[in-house]
XYZ file of C-alpha atoms in Angstrom:
783
model
C 53.661 -91.522 11.830
C 57.181 -90.134 12.068
C 57.897 -87.089 9.932
C 60.604 -85.363 11.892
C 63.813 -86.771 10.407
C 65.119 -86.686 6.870
C 67.132 -89.833 7.405
C 65.645 -92.909 5.679
C 66.052 -96.533 6.609
C 68.877 -98.209 4.759
C 68.090 -100.414 1.799
C 67.340 -100.393 -1.868
C 64.014 -98.571 -1.689
C 63.083 -94.934 -2.220
C 62.821 -91.974 0.135
C 59.769 -89.781 -0.436
C 59.422 -86.071 0.362
C 56.858 -83.280 0.131
C 57.721 -79.666 -0.701
C 56.671 -77.305 2.097
C 57.303 -74.142 0.053
C 57.054 -73.055 -3.580
C 60.333 -73.560 -5.413
C 61.544 -72.360 -8.803
C 64.058 -74.442 -10.740
C 65.136 -73.021 -14.082
C 61.968 -72.125 -15.954
C 59.788 -74.398 -13.819
C 57.876 -73.534 -10.669
C 57.105 -76.411 -8.313
C 54.282 -75.592 -5.919
C 54.359 -76.496 -2.246
C 52.657 -79.884 -1.944
C 54.552 -81.523 -4.798
C 55.864 -85.000 -4.016
C 59.317 -86.183 -5.000
C 61.701 -89.029 -4.251
C 65.280 -90.225 -4.422
C 66.794 -93.654 -3.912
C 67.946 -94.527 -0.409
C 71.417 -95.233 -1.745
C 71.553 -91.783 -3.343
C 70.491 -90.157 -0.077
C 72.945 -92.085 2.057
C 75.826 -91.198 -0.256
C 75.346 -87.566 0.790
C 76.250 -88.477 4.352
C 78.485 -91.520 4.140
C 81.251 -89.884 2.121
C 84.191 -88.180 3.834
C 83.274 -84.815 2.376
C 81.015 -82.413 4.269
C 77.301 -83.223 3.752
C 75.547 -80.921 1.303
C 72.330 -79.116 2.159
C 70.913 -79.900 -1.283
C 69.365 -83.112 -2.514
C 68.854 -84.361 -6.062
C 65.320 -85.701 -6.388
C 62.825 -86.819 -9.041
C 59.416 -85.108 -9.075
C 56.505 -87.555 -9.130
C 54.296 -85.261 -11.217
C 56.460 -84.979 -14.327
C 59.502 -87.215 -13.591
C 61.872 -84.254 -13.935
C 65.127 -84.413 -11.977
C 65.897 -81.326 -9.877
C 68.229 -80.299 -7.054
C 66.361 -78.848 -4.053
C 67.279 -77.245 -0.766
C 66.648 -79.855 1.955
C 65.133 -77.185 4.214
C 61.943 -77.148 2.138
C 61.596 -80.947 2.114
C 59.683 -82.952 4.705
C 60.148 -86.748 4.686
C 57.044 -88.818 4.000
C 56.698 -92.575 4.640
C 55.825 -94.494 1.473
C 52.289 -95.386 2.569
C 51.607 -91.769 3.536
C 52.936 -90.640 0.149
C 50.530 -93.073 -1.562
C 47.563 -91.590 0.308
C 48.691 -88.031 -0.465
C 49.231 -88.826 -4.149
C 45.482 -89.450 -4.458
C 44.932 -85.698 -3.865
C 45.327 -83.774 -7.122
C 45.551 -80.253 -5.629
C 49.046 -79.459 -4.367
C 47.897 -76.923 -1.775
C 45.210 -79.277 -0.470
C 47.770 -82.085 -0.335
C 50.127 -80.001 1.812
C 47.291 -78.915 4.117
C 46.281 -82.513 4.788
C 49.922 -83.480 5.366
C 50.372 -80.685 7.918
C 46.970 -81.249 9.539
C 47.855 -84.914 10.178
C 44.507 -85.730 11.778
C 42.751 -87.204 8.716
C 45.994 -88.711 7.482
C 46.692 -90.534 10.725
C 43.093 -91.773 10.816
C 43.567 -93.116 7.272
C 46.727 -94.948 8.331
C 44.881 -96.603 11.233
C 41.895 -97.610 9.106
C 41.376 -101.271 8.212
C 38.901 -103.162 6.021
C 35.742 -103.703 8.041
C 35.833 -100.300 9.743
C 32.738 -98.132 9.493
C 33.100 -94.711 7.834
C 31.119 -91.831 6.368
C 31.844 -91.546 2.639
C 31.297 -88.410 0.583
C 29.366 -88.667 -2.660
C 26.957 -86.262 -4.344
C 28.170 -83.527 -1.924
C 26.859 -85.471 1.077
C 28.207 -88.024 3.537
C 26.667 -91.494 3.756
C 27.444 -94.481 6.001
C 29.594 -97.258 4.634
C 32.173 -99.945 5.398
C 35.753 -100.037 4.161
C 36.217 -103.085 1.947
C 39.533 -102.279 0.256
C 42.546 -99.999 0.790
C 45.170 -99.649 -1.902
C 45.905 -98.798 -5.511
C 43.295 -99.134 -8.244
C 45.726 -98.398 -11.053
C 48.144 -100.762 -12.686
C 51.527 -100.037 -11.219
C 53.541 -98.380 -13.960
C 55.006 -95.452 -12.033
C 57.306 -95.481 -9.022
C 54.385 -94.910 -6.641
C 50.656 -95.488 -7.037
C 47.974 -93.472 -5.237
C 45.969 -95.306 -2.570
C 42.180 -95.160 -2.454
C 39.513 -96.496 -0.111
C 37.033 -98.930 -1.576
C 33.813 -98.358 0.398
C 30.549 -100.290 0.358
C 27.795 -97.719 0.898
C 24.986 -98.700 3.256
C 21.676 -97.368 4.521
C 20.831 -94.058 2.836
C 23.944 -94.421 0.722
C 22.756 -97.513 -1.151
C 22.570 -97.042 -4.931
C 24.550 -93.792 -4.673
C 27.824 -95.456 -5.654
C 29.189 -96.178 -9.099
C 30.360 -99.793 -9.014
C 29.997 -103.233 -7.492
C 33.567 -103.218 -6.190
C 35.069 -103.429 -9.672
C 37.181 -100.702 -11.270
C 38.293 -100.814 -14.906
C 37.669 -104.534 -15.138
C 39.485 -105.491 -11.929
C 37.487 -106.674 -8.924
C 38.772 -105.277 -5.608
C 35.790 -106.323 -3.460
C 32.203 -107.513 -3.929
C 29.019 -105.606 -3.161
C 25.636 -104.794 -4.696
C 25.536 -102.864 -7.939
C 25.976 -99.095 -7.444
C 26.843 -99.577 -3.772
C 30.603 -99.446 -4.204
C 32.762 -96.354 -4.535
C 36.503 -95.589 -4.551
C 37.579 -92.421 -2.761
C 40.734 -90.657 -1.553
C 41.037 -90.406 2.227
C 40.018 -86.730 2.074
C 36.465 -87.777 1.195
C 36.199 -90.328 3.979
C 35.248 -89.477 7.560
C 36.673 -92.128 9.870
C 34.174 -92.943 12.600
C 35.713 -93.428 16.088
C 34.967 -96.873 17.516
C 32.616 -96.370 20.482
C 32.011 -100.107 20.981
C 34.550 -101.092 23.595
C 33.929 -104.760 23.067
C 34.159 -104.735 19.312
C 36.357 -107.425 17.809
C 39.570 -105.906 16.514
C 40.164 -106.617 12.799
C 43.042 -109.027 12.472
C 46.195 -107.918 10.752
C 47.827 -110.372 8.405
C 50.672 -111.039 10.845
C 48.281 -112.187 13.567
C 47.285 -115.168 11.466
C 50.909 -116.275 11.333
C 52.352 -115.309 14.718
C 50.933 -117.534 17.533
C 51.798 -115.098 20.357
C 50.726 -111.493 20.717
C 51.177 -108.713 23.268
C 49.357 -109.515 26.532
C 49.595 -113.315 26.215
C 50.866 -115.391 29.143
C 53.922 -117.354 27.975
C 56.618 -119.758 29.217
C 60.272 -120.138 28.263
C 63.425 -121.748 29.670
C 66.326 -119.873 31.305
C 69.265 -122.114 32.287
C 66.982 -125.173 32.116
C 64.504 -123.504 34.508
C 60.922 -122.981 33.276
C 60.069 -119.301 33.539
C 56.668 -117.661 33.092
C 55.852 -114.147 32.050
C 53.781 -111.807 29.911
C 54.478 -110.999 26.260
C 54.890 -107.220 26.037
C 55.713 -106.945 22.326
C 56.101 -109.251 19.321
C 58.254 -107.978 16.475
C 60.525 -108.999 13.638
C 64.249 -108.206 13.582
C 65.691 -109.091 10.201
C 64.305 -112.544 9.421
C 63.768 -113.600 13.046
C 60.630 -113.095 15.139
C 61.307 -112.043 18.733
C 59.137 -111.642 21.831
C 59.830 -109.045 24.532
C 58.774 -110.719 27.778
C 58.303 -109.439 31.308
C 59.168 -112.445 33.554
C 57.002 -113.022 36.629
C 59.837 -113.316 39.086
C 61.400 -110.040 37.953
C 58.309 -107.986 38.741
C 55.467 -107.014 36.477
C 57.349 -104.393 34.482
C 60.827 -104.068 35.954
C 62.903 -106.193 33.530
C 62.252 -107.313 29.957
C 63.823 -110.279 28.174
C 64.136 -110.656 24.425
C 63.406 -114.288 23.485
C 63.174 -115.912 19.998
C 59.558 -116.719 19.137
C 60.281 -120.402 18.521
C 61.525 -120.694 22.135
C 58.305 -119.313 23.635
C 55.195 -121.334 24.516
C 51.799 -119.741 25.031
C 50.491 -120.396 28.575
C 47.017 -121.001 29.982
C 45.385 -117.603 30.397
C 44.423 -118.322 34.029
C 48.048 -117.749 35.085
C 48.223 -114.226 33.815
C 47.626 -112.489 37.144
C 49.806 -114.272 39.755
C 51.321 -110.993 41.047
C 47.886 -109.931 42.254
C 46.810 -113.103 44.067
C 47.683 -111.732 47.526
C 45.145 -109.821 49.603
C 42.237 -111.250 47.644
C 38.870 -111.411 49.335
C 35.917 -113.427 48.179
C 34.847 -112.381 44.734
C 31.433 -111.867 43.145
C 29.247 -114.864 42.280
C 30.996 -117.573 40.260
C 28.556 -117.322 37.422
C 30.379 -115.717 34.479
C 28.876 -112.424 33.363
C 29.348 -112.088 29.629
C 28.254 -108.505 29.222
C 30.771 -105.689 29.300
C 29.929 -103.354 32.142
C 30.760 -99.686 32.381
C 28.622 -99.039 35.413
C 29.770 -97.294 38.539
C 29.267 -100.244 40.927
C 31.233 -100.229 44.160
C 34.137 -102.620 44.632
C 34.139 -105.331 47.292
C 36.440 -103.405 49.580
C 33.794 -100.748 50.167
C 35.582 -98.017 48.225
C 33.341 -96.304 45.671
C 35.470 -96.952 42.635
C 33.905 -96.352 39.268
C 34.820 -95.501 35.699
C 37.087 -92.387 35.718
C 38.151 -92.954 39.358
C 41.800 -92.130 40.084
C 43.445 -95.224 41.599
C 46.746 -96.664 42.770
C 47.864 -100.284 42.335
C 50.657 -102.046 44.240
C 52.550 -104.538 42.093
C 54.249 -107.706 43.333
C 57.532 -106.110 44.486
C 55.950 -103.137 46.177
C 56.105 -100.963 43.093
C 53.144 -98.576 43.137
C 51.586 -97.274 39.931
C 48.699 -94.854 39.498
C 46.118 -94.321 36.797
C 42.445 -93.932 35.904
C 39.831 -96.690 35.697
C 38.557 -96.746 32.136
C 36.443 -99.916 32.244
C 34.779 -102.184 34.833
C 33.379 -105.643 34.189
C 34.159 -109.336 33.763
C 36.738 -110.894 31.463
C 36.543 -114.425 29.995
C 38.009 -117.081 32.342
C 38.107 -114.734 35.355
C 35.414 -114.912 38.024
C 36.508 -111.739 39.794
C 35.338 -108.343 38.720
C 38.111 -106.669 36.729
C 39.194 -103.084 36.140
C 40.805 -101.773 32.972
C 43.193 -99.039 34.096
C 44.999 -96.415 32.009
C 48.318 -95.883 33.809
C 50.183 -92.600 34.129
C 53.408 -94.260 32.946
C 54.422 -96.863 30.345
C 54.205 -99.751 32.829
C 51.221 -101.578 31.375
C 50.939 -104.417 28.878
C 48.352 -103.239 26.334
C 46.495 -100.333 24.755
C 43.132 -101.377 26.187
C 42.903 -104.641 24.242
C 42.338 -108.050 25.804
C 42.269 -111.203 23.674
C 41.440 -109.334 20.485
C 38.755 -107.109 21.988
C 39.083 -103.464 22.935
C 37.502 -102.733 26.313
C 38.910 -99.190 26.381
C 41.492 -97.172 24.455
C 44.791 -95.705 25.633
C 48.394 -95.320 24.498
C 50.454 -98.521 24.032
C 51.860 -99.939 27.300
C 49.561 -97.705 29.349
C 46.745 -100.260 29.769
C 46.530 -102.816 32.582
C 43.738 -105.246 33.567
C 43.644 -106.107 37.292
C 41.156 -107.365 39.828
C 39.086 -104.468 41.086
C 40.007 -105.442 44.659
C 43.626 -104.516 43.898
C 42.701 -100.892 43.167
C 42.821 -98.305 45.918
C 41.589 -94.687 45.600
C 44.401 -92.304 44.761
C 44.596 -90.094 47.842
C 45.960 -87.230 45.724
C 42.680 -86.886 43.863
C 39.986 -87.866 46.355
C 36.867 -85.839 45.665
C 33.174 -86.458 45.322
C 32.132 -87.784 41.935
C 28.425 -87.756 42.645
C 27.913 -84.513 40.766
C 30.097 -85.816 37.952
C 27.834 -88.802 37.320
C 24.531 -86.949 37.610
C 25.062 -83.964 35.393
C 21.714 -82.593 34.318
C 21.745 -79.968 31.590
C 19.579 -76.890 31.685
C 17.438 -78.376 28.951
C 16.368 -81.236 31.207
C 18.421 -84.066 29.664
C 20.880 -86.305 31.521
C 24.478 -85.876 30.373
C 26.829 -88.759 31.139
C 30.635 -88.437 31.215
C 32.230 -88.948 27.832
C 34.532 -91.906 27.194
C 38.268 -91.248 27.392
C 38.897 -91.726 23.679
C 40.467 -88.892 21.745
C 38.480 -87.285 18.954
C 40.185 -85.299 16.187
C 39.364 -81.624 15.568
C 36.612 -80.959 13.079
C 37.506 -79.582 9.656
C 35.709 -78.659 6.440
C 32.344 -80.421 5.909
C 32.645 -82.355 9.174
C 32.896 -79.087 11.122
C 29.768 -77.735 9.448
C 27.844 -80.985 9.967
C 28.718 -81.425 13.663
C 29.106 -77.881 15.003
C 26.594 -75.618 13.263
C 23.149 -74.850 14.661
C 21.274 -73.875 17.814
C 22.266 -75.631 21.036
C 25.712 -76.160 19.508
C 29.137 -75.212 20.799
C 29.716 -74.636 24.527
C 26.745 -73.612 26.669
C 27.335 -70.405 28.599
C 26.375 -69.881 32.227
C 27.100 -67.231 34.854
C 29.739 -65.055 33.160
C 31.509 -67.992 31.483
C 31.691 -66.458 27.987
C 35.424 -65.672 28.263
C 36.134 -69.369 28.928
C 33.583 -70.680 26.428
C 34.984 -68.578 23.574
C 38.610 -69.451 24.408
C 37.971 -73.208 24.615
C 35.886 -73.265 21.425
C 38.606 -71.362 19.571
C 41.473 -73.575 20.753
C 39.914 -77.018 20.385
C 37.003 -77.132 17.922
C 38.891 -77.078 14.610
C 42.594 -77.374 15.428
C 44.888 -79.694 17.374
C 47.701 -77.185 17.908
C 47.444 -77.312 21.736
C 46.103 -80.871 22.067
C 49.202 -81.709 24.112
C 47.279 -80.091 26.987
C 44.843 -83.018 26.846
C 47.182 -85.990 26.845
C 50.816 -85.336 27.765
C 51.840 -86.136 31.362
C 53.658 -82.865 32.038
C 55.801 -82.613 35.151
C 53.438 -80.248 37.000
C 50.258 -81.482 35.334
C 47.047 -81.708 37.363
C 45.596 -84.925 35.929
C 42.129 -84.238 37.335
C 41.808 -80.899 35.519
C 43.372 -82.429 32.398
C 40.816 -85.270 32.329
C 37.899 -82.851 32.850
C 39.150 -80.684 30.005
C 39.581 -83.690 27.718
C 36.676 -85.957 28.648
C 33.960 -83.466 29.609
C 34.672 -80.582 27.233
C 36.898 -81.268 24.213
C 35.756 -84.807 23.389
C 32.004 -83.989 23.577
C 32.581 -80.820 21.525
C 34.347 -82.744 18.746
C 32.044 -85.749 18.877
C 28.572 -84.213 19.245
C 29.195 -80.491 18.764
C 27.772 -79.582 22.182
C 29.163 -79.101 25.708
C 26.803 -78.630 28.626
C 27.274 -75.678 30.974
C 27.675 -78.110 33.889
C 30.875 -79.480 32.339
C 32.391 -76.004 32.120
C 31.228 -75.291 35.676
C 32.987 -78.474 36.802
C 36.213 -77.093 35.313
C 35.619 -73.666 36.901
C 35.065 -75.309 40.305
C 38.353 -77.172 39.972
C 40.210 -73.967 39.106
C 38.689 -72.310 42.171
C 39.556 -75.315 44.383
C 43.202 -75.043 43.375
C 43.278 -71.817 45.370
C 44.391 -69.706 42.441
C 41.326 -67.482 42.481
C 38.106 -67.708 44.441
C 35.918 -66.125 41.770
C 36.327 -68.432 38.756
C 32.825 -69.833 39.229
C 30.933 -66.551 39.003
C 33.006 -63.486 38.018
C 33.934 -62.008 34.655
C 37.515 -62.793 33.654
C 39.830 -62.067 30.756
C 40.671 -64.969 28.412
C 44.426 -64.456 28.930
C 44.047 -64.880 32.699
C 42.272 -68.192 32.194
C 44.717 -69.416 29.519
C 47.775 -68.511 31.566
C 46.392 -70.282 34.620
C 45.323 -73.511 32.960
C 48.250 -73.801 30.512
C 51.140 -72.953 32.811
C 50.061 -73.389 36.447
C 47.525 -76.225 36.196
C 48.401 -78.407 33.189
C 51.996 -77.206 33.045
C 52.647 -77.303 29.279
C 55.769 -75.788 27.792
C 55.377 -72.010 27.255
C 53.887 -71.199 23.859
C 56.163 -68.160 23.428
C 59.817 -67.595 24.205
C 60.878 -63.957 23.821
C 64.122 -62.055 24.247
C 64.564 -58.306 24.564
C 67.870 -56.611 23.763
C 70.065 -59.588 24.645
C 68.470 -59.980 28.098
C 67.209 -63.185 29.666
C 64.505 -65.157 27.833
C 60.901 -64.544 28.856
C 58.140 -67.168 28.702
C 54.438 -66.513 28.211
C 51.319 -67.969 26.589
C 49.930 -64.706 25.125
C 51.602 -61.631 23.648
C 50.124 -58.193 24.352
C 50.620 -55.542 21.652
C 52.209 -52.418 23.155
C 52.693 -49.354 20.992
C 52.077 -45.634 20.848
C 49.188 -44.286 18.833
C 50.426 -43.665 15.299
C 48.512 -41.322 13.028
C 49.723 -43.003 9.834
C 47.946 -46.232 10.855
C 44.216 -45.817 10.237
C 43.155 -49.395 9.520
C 46.169 -51.586 10.322
C 46.462 -55.323 9.861
C 47.803 -57.713 12.499
C 51.149 -58.069 10.681
C 51.817 -54.324 10.986
C 50.828 -54.194 14.652
C 53.036 -57.133 15.635
C 56.062 -55.754 13.761
C 55.717 -52.270 15.286
C 55.193 -53.647 18.760
C 58.238 -55.941 18.519
C 60.359 -53.082 17.176
C 59.294 -50.592 19.868
C 60.049 -53.150 22.632
C 63.223 -54.465 20.953
C 61.791 -57.996 21.082
C 62.610 -61.155 19.133
C 61.147 -64.650 19.096
C 63.687 -67.174 20.360
C 62.010 -69.910 18.287
C 59.079 -70.299 15.915
C 56.009 -70.881 18.103
C 53.568 -73.642 17.248
C 50.786 -71.378 18.584
C 50.995 -67.572 18.705
C 48.205 -65.850 20.686
C 48.187 -62.057 20.257
C 46.179 -59.512 22.273
C 45.235 -56.310 20.518
C 45.964 -52.809 21.899
C 42.650 -52.483 23.684
C 41.436 -52.962 27.220
C 38.098 -54.734 27.422
C 35.160 -52.519 26.525
C 36.787 -49.364 27.895
C 39.396 -48.543 25.259
C 40.552 -49.640 21.822
C 43.269 -47.926 19.830
C 41.863 -48.720 16.373
C 38.240 -48.721 15.247
C 38.983 -51.488 12.741
C 41.765 -54.074 12.447
C 42.265 -56.301 9.413
C 42.874 -59.960 10.289
C 46.116 -61.082 8.590
C 45.271 -64.591 7.423
C 49.014 -65.298 7.394
C 51.525 -63.904 9.870
C 55.098 -63.785 8.552
C 57.438 -64.159 11.556
C 60.681 -64.548 9.569
C 62.022 -61.111 10.526
C 60.880 -61.456 14.150
C 63.146 -64.455 14.855
C 66.306 -64.135 16.905
C 69.578 -64.807 15.026
C 67.729 -66.184 12.025
C 68.667 -65.483 8.382
C 66.724 -62.550 6.954
C 66.253 -61.097 3.509
C 67.408 -57.669 2.339
C 64.194 -55.672 1.807
C 65.623 -54.121 -1.372
C 67.603 -56.737 -3.319
C 66.495 -59.980 -1.649
C 70.022 -61.103 -0.709
C 70.873 -62.224 2.846
C 70.597 -59.190 5.155
C 73.445 -58.286 7.513
C 72.121 -55.034 9.044
C 68.808 -53.855 10.554
C 67.711 -50.220 10.903
C 64.881 -49.255 13.241
C 64.894 -45.624 12.045
C 64.322 -46.744 8.437
C 61.240 -48.624 9.599
C 59.614 -45.276 10.436
C 60.679 -43.708 7.127
C 57.588 -43.245 4.920
C 59.712 -43.674 1.793
C 59.715 -47.406 2.481
C 56.749 -49.769 2.474
C 54.452 -49.691 5.499
C 54.868 -53.394 6.210
C 58.017 -55.286 7.061
C 61.063 -54.581 9.202
C 63.888 -52.817 7.381
C 67.020 -54.905 7.025
C 69.646 -54.619 4.317
C 72.649 -56.365 2.889
C 75.918 -54.402 3.251
C 75.707 -52.948 -0.250
C 72.100 -51.738 0.007
C 72.694 -50.358 3.502
C 75.539 -48.167 2.209
C 73.321 -46.797 -0.562
C 70.280 -46.204 1.663
C 72.279 -44.442 4.375
C 74.220 -42.284 1.948
C 71.116 -40.037 1.729
C 71.482 -36.967 3.953
C 68.140 -37.717 5.711
C 69.439 -41.119 6.831
C 73.133 -40.453 7.522
C 72.461 -40.229 11.251
C 70.809 -43.662 11.395
C 72.573 -46.346 13.371
C 71.969 -49.755 11.732
C 72.433 -52.756 14.001
C 74.448 -55.749 12.858
C 72.526 -59.015 12.513
C 73.789 -62.413 13.624
C 73.600 -64.682 10.590
C 74.152 -68.466 10.778
C 77.505 -69.450 9.284
C 75.931 -71.838 6.765
C 74.052 -68.918 5.172
C 77.294 -67.008 4.646
C 78.656 -70.081 2.860
C 75.511 -70.479 0.816
C 75.522 -66.815 -0.160
C 79.049 -67.189 -1.524
C 77.737 -69.995 -3.761
C 74.943 -67.794 -5.070
C 72.097 -69.617 -3.245
C 70.941 -66.897 -0.884
C 67.158 -67.393 -0.825
C 65.861 -67.013 2.726
C 62.951 -69.347 3.637
C 59.878 -67.519 4.927
C 58.316 -68.697 8.183
C 54.571 -68.082 8.123
C 51.793 -68.891 10.556
C 48.096 -69.173 9.728
C 45.167 -67.592 11.516
C 42.769 -70.150 13.018
C 40.600 -68.151 15.452
C 39.717 -64.654 16.673
C 38.173 -63.774 20.049
C 36.054 -60.620 20.072
C 34.464 -58.561 22.841
C 31.564 -56.119 22.836
C 29.873 -54.791 25.970
C 31.715 -57.266 28.227
C 30.602 -60.288 26.196
C 33.104 -62.554 24.419
C 32.377 -64.409 21.177
C 34.691 -66.111 18.707
C 35.298 -66.624 15.009
C 36.898 -69.920 13.970
C 38.368 -70.765 10.570
C 37.218 -74.306 9.798
C 38.616 -74.732 6.265
C 41.160 -73.384 3.773
C 38.892 -70.876 1.968
C 38.609 -67.181 2.893
C 34.881 -67.780 3.401
C 35.352 -70.797 5.677
C 34.495 -69.036 8.945
C 32.020 -69.857 11.694
C 30.768 -67.582 14.466
C 30.205 -68.883 18.010
C 28.232 -67.252 20.814
C 27.754 -69.279 24.010
C 24.808 -67.105 25.082
C 23.192 -66.294 21.737
C 19.695 -66.868 23.111
C 17.967 -67.861 26.341
C 15.099 -70.133 27.286
C 13.120 -69.153 30.385
C 13.901 -66.500 32.960
C 16.174 -66.772 35.976
C 15.616 -70.520 36.135
C 16.102 -70.951 32.415
C 19.223 -71.732 30.433
C 21.343 -70.216 27.661
C 21.223 -71.485 24.087
C 24.687 -71.531 22.472
C 24.707 -71.106 18.700
C 27.230 -71.646 15.914
C 26.556 -70.071 12.514
C 28.498 -69.910 9.264
C 29.658 -66.423 8.266
C 30.987 -66.534 4.679
C 30.335 -62.768 4.390
C 33.667 -62.240 6.150
C 35.485 -63.047 2.885
C 33.900 -60.033 1.152
C 35.599 -57.605 3.551
C 38.893 -59.484 3.654
C 39.141 -58.917 -0.103
C 38.226 -55.204 0.026
C 40.931 -52.617 -0.770
C 42.178 -50.809 2.325
C 40.656 -47.463 1.298
C 37.213 -49.012 0.810
C 37.370 -50.865 4.130
C 38.405 -47.683 5.978
C 35.213 -45.844 4.953
C 32.919 -48.861 5.474
C 30.391 -48.093 8.219
C 30.231 -50.887 10.816
C 26.427 -50.755 10.956
C 26.265 -51.366 7.206
C 28.518 -54.445 7.190
C 26.829 -57.740 6.350
C 26.011 -60.355 8.975
C 28.478 -60.567 11.854
C 31.471 -59.233 9.880
C 31.417 -56.039 11.950
C 32.243 -58.088 15.068
C 35.382 -59.546 13.463
C 36.783 -56.269 12.125
C 35.703 -53.888 14.887
C 35.636 -55.940 18.099
C 38.732 -58.150 17.791
C 40.437 -58.773 21.134
C 42.720 -61.762 20.589
C 44.106 -63.403 17.434
C 45.282 -67.019 17.408
C 47.853 -68.260 14.876
C 49.310 -71.719 14.361
C 52.344 -73.168 12.615
C 51.382 -76.620 11.392
C 55.021 -77.275 10.561
C 56.165 -76.593 14.121
C 53.222 -78.532 15.550
C 54.826 -81.634 14.033
C 57.568 -81.357 16.651
C 55.421 -80.570 19.701
């Protein structure tokens, strides 16, 4: 789903957009989340004419059909099908949240009739099967909302409201009161765990005789050539096949051939590049079952699912990857391996002849004889402990499949995560790691790039442990065994970075810095610049400031602004994830007895060379004054920047005549816009998604799982213990809606509130905060 470019495809259709900020137009106020559109021809005229493109676009609002002119900076393009799904959500704010979250939306786009889901009705989720996807209204408007027609099953039977018919039109057939039509927000899409499940056929597959992965033949200069179909697609009115010819090497050269010039070959010829060096295979009897066991290969190497391997192709090209499946394929007597490659040199996404044997990115999957796989010498290590993980409760824990599972939100988060023996099980001083991992991965995808992207310096072994043993089990079952975290800690110790990761107390920032930058090698979360000096990269920002008597109970916004001002710092770009450490040092010292969590962090005035708003008149600011920031005449929150006119007035007072305002660098386009009278500065805000807290050397975390102020859950990896020294910890996740009560309290009332009298675990959030985590869903679209 591409949402990063405003440019539409050419044609006679419409371009759809969603407002990312509230916008007033005349007497009307259009809330963020409104959908609008313009014709493609109208859009293209803005850019095809000789005149300079305008930064405004004339659009028609879908809600009331009014025509308005909007600043393109607050518009995000939306594909038509995505717009149809979003239109089914009546609440504008909820619509925008689901658009920015992407997880549910992308799952809805992948869904097909026949897929199993959990459907929400009567405030509960029940199993069902998708029978219909589309509009249930007669098309009278430009765009119709899309709904899912679900046949409820099991406990959900007789909890529906139809038999597949809506307002006299039949969309599918089922028993009476077993059918229901829902927007995608009320459907939980169940990941497909059955690797051999038949893939639902798309309409095009019934028409096109060749598909990706098929062995094919075609003629080149009257010479019959064989190869593998890599992609089948339509260009204009003509179907084309992208083919990798045999003689050119398995993936070195592709040819684009018209579909009507391609003949599908016998499947037995699909693996000629791998016929050399073949020993005698397993018994000739075909084994129909799909095996995911860890049997040894014929060459004597203990290769199993999740083994790191290397494969030599026909021209000596060597590729590496991870075995994701072992077993027997139809028409092949040899034992086969399904390998997820490190590069786009495969031929599938884990599918073979309509069945999925494993899942991976397109062109990353390759099926080869197991004999062709050799252990990757870069990652040789014993996997015996990996395959025999026994949890402290006495149950066997097998490695999780390599599929990706989305973060848990709203009701799904409550259903999967809450309870005893939920979350990440603590063991031997691991609470700093448990709390950090739970905060970063349970209910948000903002740093999911750590799990999948092949970064330049990435340690694939650590990345796969993090993804397959920790994040996937957490999101799928709500529980991660202590052995999985210990496996990660052992790997961090083996890398030689620190010999005490398996047993000593650590700080969360030490762990995050190590795994993000030195092990996985992701791009730095923060890019900072101080006083025109060289940029600095980091993953966490530590608040540094002097004790200030006027701040009794500060909020995070105030602390960040004062710290940036005192260090003369600016953000080089808007971060997708902003991790902030409070002015405290473990259990020894904390500057403030209480800190108010700012649910939103406005970073507009913290950005380098970005347009800013005059704090008095709202026009584009041209000057900033650090001395005015300390002046109690002005508001306590917000940096003090002024337009030229307001700056002259403010500094004409004898108390402020000695101030030395600093000139701001404003983008040229904002000067032009200001001259036209359109000087509104867009606000860049980030939302709080987690807080790490510490009390008596023990870390816990609060995670925001939904949009409401009361949508908080509290996680403690060592909340309870079973047995003595030979026992095990019981991790627990509980809901803590009482937090909302104190977030809504006036500052004066919160200041006198005694921690011991605060309800539930609210005291931990307000008094023990150590690290705040913010995300920008808008910027996460580009990461």
